[in-house]
Amino acid sequence: MTEKSRMIFSLTAILLALGAIAPGLALAEFPDRPIRLVVGFPAGGASDVAARAVAEKMSLQLKQPIIVENKPGAASNIASDTVAKAAPDGYTILFGTISLAINGSLYKTLSYDPSKDLVPVSELASAPFLLVVNPSSSIQSVADLISAGKKTDTENRIYYASAGNGSGAHLFTELLASRARIKLTHVPYRGAAPAMADVLGGQVPMIFDNIITTLPLIKAGKLRALAVSSKRRSTVAPDIPTLDEQGVTDYDATSWFGLFVPAGTPASVVSTLNRAAVDAVKTSQVSATLRSVGAEPVASSDTQFQDFFQAEVKKWADVVHSAKVQVN
């Protein structure tokens, strides 16, 4: 073999070796560095508590730290926009809530498209609301509410409070009015606390609110529960009937938590994150934490969550448009 032939042979061997090694280098196993979990609400709230519990267990599954980053503001749109515009590599995750399904139709303009720019990973939990009235109200049941709601006029309106225009309490009630074909009058407040304060004080008779917030007030006799908002009764309050049971057909509305990643994230990465999320939610510690903030553990597949999310987007878009609700 000539010197030139030996050089060509050696070079070819080196190139073949590099070709064999390179794919392994390019396809480093996910994850190989810390992950960021972005939460659109302040530290200490229900979303933050749930997110941190899930992150802790997911990090054990993935063998990488998951750093929770709070980016509150604009009904979680700041956090959602951050993740939507992040690199689609699985290292930036959104801890999403029902707001993500509502905001696309609620706001005139958004800097991102929730349905196109984000990919569902797993629904983590679902939390029902309770429909409650002040005990002094003449409305004793959902049947009473429907009967009164069909007879309302400008002199005999039925008012309800909410945490603000476009809030869960607002849209849950508008969905009730639509399904039951009754007329209710909205009284928006700047937050759930002042809204509940006026219901407790008798200034406004009715409100939808988080089950954990309302249950102690019901047990103390300060509120009367009419119904739970979910399709099935809550394990936290099994004696309170659903709206569907009481004649409001197909009524099902819950607040929920779920994980999302930027569109374009590889399917293998989504699957890895989904498995870690499902395993985390199934642990007794995370399940207990979720229940402590009024949520029922779900732990869905990514395809199940995708179907659920798209159904939620459509449902709340219909409510927002029919009620003519909009936030600038």
mmCIF file of C-alpha atoms in Angstrom:
data_model
loop_
_atom_site.group_PDB
_atom_site.id
_atom_site.type_symbol
_atom_site.label_atom_id
_atom_site.label_comp_id
_atom_site.label_asym_id
_atom_site.label_seq_id
_atom_site.Cartn_x
_atom_site.Cartn_y
_atom_site.Cartn_z
ATOM 1 C CA MET A 1 0.000 0.000 0.000
ATOM 2 C CA THR A 2 1.408 3.353 -1.035
ATOM 3 C CA GLU A 3 1.785 6.289 1.359
ATOM 4 C CA LYS A 4 -1.057 8.076 -0.388
ATOM 5 C CA SER A 5 -3.323 5.017 -0.069
ATOM 6 C CA ARG A 6 -2.508 4.687 3.619
ATOM 7 C CA MET A 7 -3.438 8.338 4.170
ATOM 8 C CA ILE A 8 -6.745 7.915 2.338
ATOM 9 C CA PHE A 9 -7.505 4.739 4.310
ATOM 10 C CA SER A 10 -6.745 6.432 7.639
ATOM 11 C CA LEU A 11 -8.820 9.492 6.787
ATOM 12 C CA THR A 12 -11.743 7.303 5.742
ATOM 13 C CA ALA A 13 -11.544 5.356 9.010
ATOM 14 C CA ILE A 14 -11.539 8.579 11.023
ATOM 15 C CA LEU A 15 -14.563 9.936 9.155
ATOM 16 C CA LEU A 16 -16.465 6.669 9.650
ATOM 17 C CA ALA A 17 -15.664 6.719 13.367
ATOM 18 C CA LEU A 18 -16.845 10.307 13.692
ATOM 19 C CA GLY A 19 -20.022 9.410 11.840
ATOM 20 C CA ALA A 20 -20.715 6.638 14.302
ATOM 21 C CA ILE A 21 -20.102 8.887 17.308
ATOM 22 C CA ALA A 22 -21.829 12.064 16.109
ATOM 23 C CA PRO A 23 -25.438 10.810 16.287
ATOM 24 C CA GLY A 24 -24.920 9.905 19.922
ATOM 25 C CA LEU A 25 -23.586 13.375 20.616
ATOM 26 C CA ALA A 26 -26.403 15.091 18.719
ATOM 27 C CA LEU A 27 -29.117 13.083 20.407
ATOM 28 C CA ALA A 28 -28.194 13.661 24.035
ATOM 29 C CA GLU A 29 -30.819 12.104 26.243
ATOM 30 C CA PHE A 30 -33.467 14.572 27.465
ATOM 31 C CA PRO A 31 -33.144 16.173 29.948
ATOM 32 C CA ASP A 32 -29.446 16.826 30.476
ATOM 33 C CA ARG A 33 -29.748 20.174 32.272
ATOM 34 C CA PRO A 34 -32.183 22.038 34.597
ATOM 35 C CA ILE A 35 -35.750 22.770 33.449
ATOM 36 C CA ARG A 36 -37.687 25.986 34.032
ATOM 37 C CA LEU A 37 -41.370 25.791 35.062
ATOM 38 C CA VAL A 38 -43.084 29.152 34.533
ATOM 39 C CA VAL A 39 -46.134 29.963 36.702
ATOM 40 C CA GLY A 40 -48.384 32.900 35.809
ATOM 41 C CA PHE A 41 -49.434 33.637 39.392
ATOM 42 C CA PRO A 42 -47.701 34.927 42.537
ATOM 43 C CA ALA A 43 -45.807 32.715 44.956
ATOM 44 C CA GLY A 44 -47.927 31.243 47.725
ATOM 45 C CA GLY A 45 -51.208 30.947 45.799
ATOM 46 C CA ALA A 46 -52.958 27.697 44.889
ATOM 47 C CA SER A 47 -51.324 27.511 41.442
ATOM 48 C CA ASP A 48 -47.868 28.100 42.885
ATOM 49 C CA VAL A 49 -48.331 25.535 45.668
ATOM 50 C CA ALA A 50 -49.502 22.910 43.168
ATOM 51 C CA ALA A 51 -46.735 23.753 40.686
ATOM 52 C CA ARG A 52 -43.987 23.398 43.278
ATOM 53 C CA ALA A 53 -45.335 20.054 44.498
ATOM 54 C CA VAL A 54 -45.456 18.681 40.938
ATOM 55 C CA ALA A 55 -42.034 20.125 40.071
ATOM 56 C CA GLU A 56 -40.376 18.510 43.069
ATOM 57 C CA LYS A 57 -41.567 15.012 42.140
ATOM 58 C CA MET A 58 -40.988 15.466 38.396
ATOM 59 C CA SER A 59 -37.393 16.497 39.085
ATOM 60 C CA LEU A 60 -36.826 13.182 40.885
ATOM 61 C CA GLN A 61 -38.235 11.293 37.895
ATOM 62 C CA LEU A 62 -36.185 13.261 35.366
ATOM 63 C CA LYS A 63 -33.031 13.455 37.516
ATOM 64 C CA GLN A 64 -32.715 17.173 36.824
ATOM 65 C CA PRO A 65 -33.713 20.234 38.883
ATOM 66 C CA ILE A 66 -36.969 21.937 37.910
ATOM 67 C CA ILE A 67 -36.816 25.609 38.818
ATOM 68 C CA VAL A 68 -40.176 27.306 39.416
ATOM 69 C CA GLU A 69 -40.297 30.864 38.092
ATOM 70 C CA ASN A 70 -43.265 33.090 38.978
ATOM 71 C CA LYS A 71 -44.278 35.579 36.264
ATOM 72 C CA PRO A 72 -47.630 36.951 37.474
ATOM 73 C CA GLY A 73 -49.736 39.495 35.642
ATOM 74 C CA ALA A 74 -52.265 39.998 32.847
ATOM 75 C CA ALA A 75 -54.326 36.919 33.770
ATOM 76 C CA SER A 76 -51.243 34.700 33.243
ATOM 77 C CA ASN A 77 -50.626 36.058 29.724
ATOM 78 C CA ILE A 78 -47.094 37.220 30.602
ATOM 79 C CA ALA A 79 -46.075 33.707 31.637
ATOM 80 C CA SER A 80 -47.848 32.102 28.680
ATOM 81 C CA ASP A 81 -46.166 34.457 26.204
ATOM 82 C CA THR A 82 -42.761 33.710 27.759
ATOM 83 C CA VAL A 83 -43.163 29.979 27.215
ATOM 84 C CA ALA A 84 -44.792 30.300 23.794
ATOM 85 C CA LYS A 85 -41.700 32.178 22.573
ATOM 86 C CA ALA A 86 -39.136 29.939 24.276
ATOM 87 C CA ALA A 87 -36.983 27.395 22.454
ATOM 88 C CA PRO A 88 -39.067 24.255 21.708
ATOM 89 C CA ASP A 89 -36.702 21.892 23.487
ATOM 90 C CA GLY A 90 -38.620 20.935 26.643
ATOM 91 C CA TYR A 91 -36.500 23.050 28.973
ATOM 92 C CA THR A 92 -39.164 25.741 29.415
ATOM 93 C CA ILE A 93 -42.591 24.539 30.591
ATOM 94 C CA LEU A 94 -45.772 26.456 31.395
ATOM 95 C CA PHE A 95 -47.889 25.636 34.424
ATOM 96 C CA GLY A 96 -51.157 26.519 32.688
ATOM 97 C CA THR A 97 -54.652 27.014 34.078
ATOM 98 C CA ILE A 98 -58.169 27.466 32.721
ATOM 99 C CA SER A 99 -57.167 31.066 31.890
ATOM 100 C CA LEU A 100 -55.215 29.727 28.932
ATOM 101 C CA ALA A 101 -58.414 28.326 27.389
ATOM 102 C CA ILE A 102 -60.295 31.585 27.969
ATOM 103 C CA ASN A 103 -57.786 34.328 27.149
ATOM 104 C CA GLY A 104 -57.699 33.735 23.401
ATOM 105 C CA SER A 105 -61.329 34.805 23.034
ATOM 106 C CA LEU A 106 -61.456 37.183 26.001
ATOM 107 C CA TYR A 107 -58.692 39.582 24.957
ATOM 108 C CA LYS A 108 -58.864 41.693 21.802
ATOM 109 C CA THR A 109 -55.228 41.060 21.025
ATOM 110 C CA LEU A 110 -52.687 38.607 22.394
ATOM 111 C CA SER A 111 -48.993 38.360 21.585
ATOM 112 C CA TYR A 112 -49.342 34.575 21.250
ATOM 113 C CA ASP A 113 -51.992 32.044 20.177
ATOM 114 C CA PRO A 114 -52.754 29.566 22.992
ATOM 115 C CA SER A 115 -54.001 26.904 20.560
ATOM 116 C CA LYS A 116 -51.159 27.193 18.038
ATOM 117 C CA ASP A 117 -48.110 28.297 20.015
ATOM 118 C CA LEU A 118 -48.377 25.882 22.940
ATOM 119 C CA VAL A 119 -48.627 22.090 23.119
ATOM 120 C CA PRO A 120 -50.477 20.326 25.976
ATOM 121 C CA VAL A 121 -48.378 17.836 27.967
ATOM 122 C CA SER A 122 -50.699 16.620 30.746
ATOM 123 C CA GLU A 123 -53.710 17.805 32.698
ATOM 124 C CA LEU A 124 -52.645 17.597 36.325
ATOM 125 C CA ALA A 125 -55.802 18.378 38.283
ATOM 126 C CA SER A 126 -59.353 19.684 38.096
ATOM 127 C CA ALA A 127 -61.052 21.878 40.708
ATOM 128 C CA PRO A 128 -64.822 22.482 40.896
ATOM 129 C CA PHE A 129 -66.456 25.683 42.052
ATOM 130 C CA LEU A 130 -69.508 25.887 44.290
ATOM 131 C CA LEU A 131 -72.580 27.970 43.499
ATOM 132 C CA VAL A 132 -73.520 29.618 46.784
ATOM 133 C CA VAL A 133 -76.007 32.200 48.033
ATOM 134 C CA ASN A 134 -76.384 34.293 51.147
ATOM 135 C CA PRO A 135 -78.600 32.375 53.641
ATOM 136 C CA SER A 136 -81.046 35.293 53.704
ATOM 137 C CA SER A 137 -81.734 34.873 49.982
ATOM 138 C CA SER A 138 -85.122 33.532 48.946
ATOM 139 C CA ILE A 139 -83.305 31.212 46.532
ATOM 140 C CA GLN A 140 -83.230 27.877 48.333
ATOM 141 C CA SER A 141 -82.267 25.645 45.395
ATOM 142 C CA VAL A 142 -81.250 25.571 41.735
ATOM 143 C CA ALA A 143 -84.924 25.038 40.887
ATOM 144 C CA ASP A 144 -85.746 28.286 42.702
ATOM 145 C CA LEU A 145 -82.991 30.074 40.803
ATOM 146 C CA ILE A 146 -84.217 28.841 37.426
ATOM 147 C CA SER A 147 -87.815 29.700 38.230
ATOM 148 C CA ALA A 148 -86.875 33.204 39.374
ATOM 149 C CA GLY A 149 -84.463 33.673 36.482
ATOM 150 C CA LYS A 150 -87.190 33.030 33.922
ATOM 151 C CA LYS A 151 -89.386 35.726 35.477
ATOM 152 C CA THR A 152 -86.832 38.524 35.828
ATOM 153 C CA ASP A 153 -87.388 42.005 34.502
ATOM 154 C CA THR A 154 -85.695 45.346 35.137
ATOM 155 C CA GLU A 155 -87.473 45.615 38.488
ATOM 156 C CA ASN A 156 -86.671 42.081 39.696
ATOM 157 C CA ARG A 157 -83.158 41.263 38.585
ATOM 158 C CA ILE A 158 -81.093 38.440 40.057
ATOM 159 C CA TYR A 159 -77.601 39.734 40.708
ATOM 160 C CA TYR A 160 -74.418 37.721 41.052
ATOM 161 C CA ALA A 161 -70.932 38.746 42.094
ATOM 162 C CA SER A 162 -67.615 37.779 40.497
ATOM 163 C CA ALA A 163 -63.898 38.445 40.872
ATOM 164 C CA GLY A 164 -64.043 40.618 37.763
ATOM 165 C CA ASN A 165 -64.926 40.800 34.106
ATOM 166 C CA GLY A 166 -63.853 37.570 32.416
ATOM 167 C CA SER A 167 -63.012 35.783 35.679
ATOM 168 C CA GLY A 168 -63.906 32.148 36.279
ATOM 169 C CA ALA A 169 -66.814 33.117 38.526
ATOM 170 C CA HIS A 170 -68.149 35.427 35.798
ATOM 171 C CA LEU A 171 -67.948 32.905 32.957
ATOM 172 C CA PHE A 172 -69.142 29.959 35.059
ATOM 173 C CA THR A 173 -72.286 31.957 35.835
ATOM 174 C CA GLU A 174 -72.763 33.041 32.233
ATOM 175 C CA LEU A 175 -72.521 29.383 31.203
ATOM 176 C CA LEU A 176 -75.190 28.576 33.803
ATOM 177 C CA ALA A 177 -77.452 31.341 32.489
ATOM 178 C CA SER A 178 -76.988 30.076 28.939
ATOM 179 C CA ARG A 179 -77.602 26.402 29.754
ATOM 180 C CA ALA A 180 -80.606 27.147 31.990
ATOM 181 C CA ARG A 181 -81.940 29.867 29.648
ATOM 182 C CA ILE A 182 -82.322 32.412 32.388
ATOM 183 C CA LYS A 183 -81.228 36.032 32.834
ATOM 184 C CA LEU A 184 -78.759 37.018 35.549
ATOM 185 C CA THR A 185 -77.094 40.391 36.144
ATOM 186 C CA HIS A 186 -73.340 40.594 36.661
ATOM 187 C CA VAL A 187 -71.735 42.663 39.443
ATOM 188 C CA PRO A 188 -67.946 42.582 38.854
ATOM 189 C CA TYR A 189 -65.458 43.261 41.651
ATOM 190 C CA ARG A 190 -61.702 43.723 41.718
ATOM 191 C CA GLY A 191 -60.881 40.304 43.068
ATOM 192 C CA ALA A 192 -62.570 37.336 44.714
ATOM 193 C CA ALA A 193 -62.197 38.649 48.288
ATOM 194 C CA PRO A 194 -64.307 41.821 47.917
ATOM 195 C CA ALA A 195 -66.864 39.908 45.837
ATOM 196 C CA MET A 196 -67.272 37.283 48.542
ATOM 197 C CA ALA A 197 -67.378 39.972 51.238
ATOM 198 C CA ASP A 198 -70.464 41.526 49.619
ATOM 199 C CA VAL A 199 -72.151 38.142 49.226
ATOM 200 C CA LEU A 200 -71.517 37.433 52.900
ATOM 201 C CA GLY A 201 -72.838 40.899 53.748
ATOM 202 C CA GLY A 202 -75.997 40.379 51.701
ATOM 203 C CA GLN A 203 -75.334 43.187 49.212
ATOM 204 C CA VAL A 204 -75.263 40.653 46.339
ATOM 205 C CA PRO A 205 -77.031 37.312 46.786
ATOM 206 C CA MET A 206 -74.997 34.843 44.725
ATOM 207 C CA ILE A 207 -71.507 33.801 43.555
ATOM 208 C CA PHE A 208 -69.490 30.906 42.154
ATOM 209 C CA ASP A 209 -66.281 30.425 44.131
ATOM 210 C CA ASN A 210 -63.521 27.905 44.810
ATOM 211 C CA ILE A 211 -64.679 24.904 46.818
ATOM 212 C CA ILE A 212 -61.897 25.232 49.427
ATOM 213 C CA THR A 213 -62.765 28.895 50.024
ATOM 214 C CA THR A 214 -66.485 28.299 50.359
ATOM 215 C CA LEU A 215 -66.763 25.028 52.278
ATOM 216 C CA PRO A 216 -65.756 26.482 55.685
ATOM 217 C CA LEU A 217 -68.286 29.310 55.187
ATOM 218 C CA ILE A 218 -71.017 26.808 54.304
ATOM 219 C CA LYS A 219 -70.244 24.716 57.393
ATOM 220 C CA ALA A 220 -70.363 27.877 59.521
ATOM 221 C CA GLY A 221 -73.813 28.721 58.147
ATOM 222 C CA LYS A 222 -72.602 31.901 56.439
ATOM 223 C CA LEU A 223 -73.393 30.602 52.947
ATOM 224 C CA ARG A 224 -75.901 28.184 51.438
ATOM 225 C CA ALA A 225 -74.593 25.777 48.800
ATOM 226 C CA LEU A 226 -76.802 25.234 45.761
ATOM 227 C CA ALA A 227 -74.595 23.101 43.524
ATOM 228 C CA VAL A 228 -71.131 22.006 42.501
ATOM 229 C CA SER A 229 -69.975 23.080 39.039
ATOM 230 C CA SER A 230 -68.408 19.799 37.895
ATOM 231 C CA LYS A 231 -70.190 17.008 36.042
ATOM 232 C CA ARG A 232 -69.618 14.676 38.987
ATOM 233 C CA ARG A 233 -69.948 15.383 42.685
ATOM 234 C CA SER A 234 -66.793 16.405 44.490
ATOM 235 C CA THR A 235 -65.109 13.962 46.859
ATOM 236 C CA VAL A 236 -64.457 16.963 49.119
ATOM 237 C CA ALA A 237 -68.200 17.746 49.375
ATOM 238 C CA PRO A 238 -70.092 14.623 48.214
ATOM 239 C CA ASP A 239 -73.412 15.787 49.694
ATOM 240 C CA ILE A 240 -73.650 18.817 47.374
ATOM 241 C CA PRO A 241 -75.423 17.908 44.093
ATOM 242 C CA THR A 242 -74.229 18.944 40.654
ATOM 243 C CA LEU A 243 -76.028 21.424 38.409
ATOM 244 C CA ASP A 244 -76.506 18.653 35.857
ATOM 245 C CA GLU A 245 -78.352 16.574 38.461
ATOM 246 C CA GLN A 246 -80.666 19.521 39.120
ATOM 247 C CA GLY A 247 -81.812 20.071 35.574
ATOM 248 C CA VAL A 248 -79.047 22.183 34.028
ATOM 249 C CA THR A 249 -78.229 19.597 31.366
ATOM 250 C CA ASP A 250 -74.593 19.038 30.384
ATOM 251 C CA TYR A 251 -73.288 21.690 32.741
ATOM 252 C CA ASP A 252 -69.632 20.983 33.485
ATOM 253 C CA ALA A 253 -67.172 23.720 34.418
ATOM 254 C CA THR A 254 -64.016 23.354 36.454
ATOM 255 C CA SER A 255 -60.836 25.226 37.064
ATOM 256 C CA TRP A 256 -57.813 23.112 36.127
ATOM 257 C CA PHE A 257 -54.027 22.884 36.098
ATOM 258 C CA GLY A 258 -51.889 21.479 33.280
ATOM 259 C CA LEU A 259 -48.456 21.564 31.683
ATOM 260 C CA PHE A 260 -47.667 23.053 28.252
ATOM 261 C CA VAL A 261 -44.528 23.408 26.143
ATOM 262 C CA PRO A 262 -43.764 25.555 23.077
ATOM 263 C CA ALA A 263 -45.107 24.326 19.732
ATOM 264 C CA GLY A 264 -42.449 22.402 17.841
ATOM 265 C CA THR A 265 -41.179 20.543 20.910
ATOM 266 C CA PRO A 266 -40.218 16.995 19.787
ATOM 267 C CA ALA A 267 -42.838 14.336 20.487
ATOM 268 C CA SER A 268 -40.273 12.247 22.364
ATOM 269 C CA VAL A 269 -39.645 15.144 24.760
ATOM 270 C CA VAL A 270 -43.387 15.695 25.280
ATOM 271 C CA SER A 271 -43.732 11.977 26.075
ATOM 272 C CA THR A 272 -40.878 12.100 28.571
ATOM 273 C CA LEU A 273 -42.397 15.102 30.340
ATOM 274 C CA ASN A 274 -45.844 13.502 30.292
ATOM 275 C CA ARG A 275 -44.595 10.312 31.958
ATOM 276 C CA ALA A 276 -42.820 12.316 34.647
ATOM 277 C CA ALA A 277 -45.916 14.467 35.273
ATOM 278 C CA VAL A 278 -48.266 11.483 35.472
ATOM 279 C CA ASP A 279 -45.948 9.651 37.874
ATOM 280 C CA ALA A 280 -45.618 12.797 39.999
ATOM 281 C CA VAL A 281 -49.378 13.359 40.307
ATOM 282 C CA LYS A 282 -49.915 9.737 41.289
ATOM 283 C CA THR A 283 -47.666 10.062 44.332
ATOM 284 C CA SER A 284 -49.486 10.378 47.635
ATOM 285 C CA GLN A 285 -47.667 13.625 48.459
ATOM 286 C CA VAL A 286 -48.655 15.459 45.270
ATOM 287 C CA SER A 287 -52.213 14.094 45.325
ATOM 288 C CA ALA A 288 -52.590 15.326 48.909
ATOM 289 C CA THR A 289 -51.226 18.773 48.007
ATOM 290 C CA LEU A 290 -53.606 19.100 45.061
ATOM 291 C CA ARG A 291 -56.572 18.142 47.232
ATOM 292 C CA SER A 292 -55.460 20.670 49.851
ATOM 293 C CA VAL A 293 -56.061 23.458 47.306
ATOM 294 C CA GLY A 294 -59.428 22.016 46.243
ATOM 295 C CA ALA A 295 -58.287 20.100 43.161
ATOM 296 C CA GLU A 296 -58.806 16.476 42.161
ATOM 297 C CA PRO A 297 -55.727 14.747 40.667
ATOM 298 C CA VAL A 298 -56.120 13.877 36.957
ATOM 299 C CA ALA A 299 -52.763 12.948 35.325
ATOM 300 C CA SER A 300 -53.877 12.585 31.699
ATOM 301 C CA SER A 301 -51.985 11.564 28.578
ATOM 302 C CA ASP A 302 -50.866 14.334 26.226
ATOM 303 C CA THR A 303 -53.486 13.350 23.620
ATOM 304 C CA GLN A 304 -56.269 13.322 26.225
ATOM 305 C CA PHE A 305 -55.197 16.760 27.403
ATOM 306 C CA GLN A 306 -55.026 18.042 23.835
ATOM 307 C CA ASP A 307 -58.644 16.953 23.226
ATOM 308 C CA PHE A 308 -59.768 18.414 26.551
ATOM 309 C CA PHE A 309 -57.973 21.706 25.961
ATOM 310 C CA GLN A 310 -59.450 22.230 22.500
ATOM 311 C CA ALA A 311 -62.939 21.476 23.878
ATOM 312 C CA GLU A 312 -62.330 24.025 26.655
ATOM 313 C CA VAL A 313 -61.197 26.679 24.165
ATOM 314 C CA LYS A 314 -64.385 26.200 22.138
ATOM 315 C CA LYS A 315 -66.699 26.093 25.159
ATOM 316 C CA TRP A 316 -65.386 29.313 26.700
ATOM 317 C CA ALA A 317 -65.193 31.089 23.343
ATOM 318 C CA ASP A 318 -68.921 30.389 22.910
ATOM 319 C CA VAL A 319 -69.641 31.776 26.389
ATOM 320 C CA VAL A 320 -67.456 34.860 25.895
ATOM 321 C CA HIS A 321 -69.048 35.677 22.537
ATOM 322 C CA SER A 322 -72.651 35.048 23.585
ATOM 323 C CA ALA A 323 -72.219 37.110 26.772
ATOM 324 C CA LYS A 324 -70.294 39.799 24.828
ATOM 325 C CA VAL A 325 -67.440 39.761 27.325
ATOM 326 C CA GLN A 326 -64.158 41.415 26.361
ATOM 327 C CA VAL A 327 -61.044 42.673 28.120
ATOM 328 C CA ASN A 328 -58.805 45.247 26.416
#
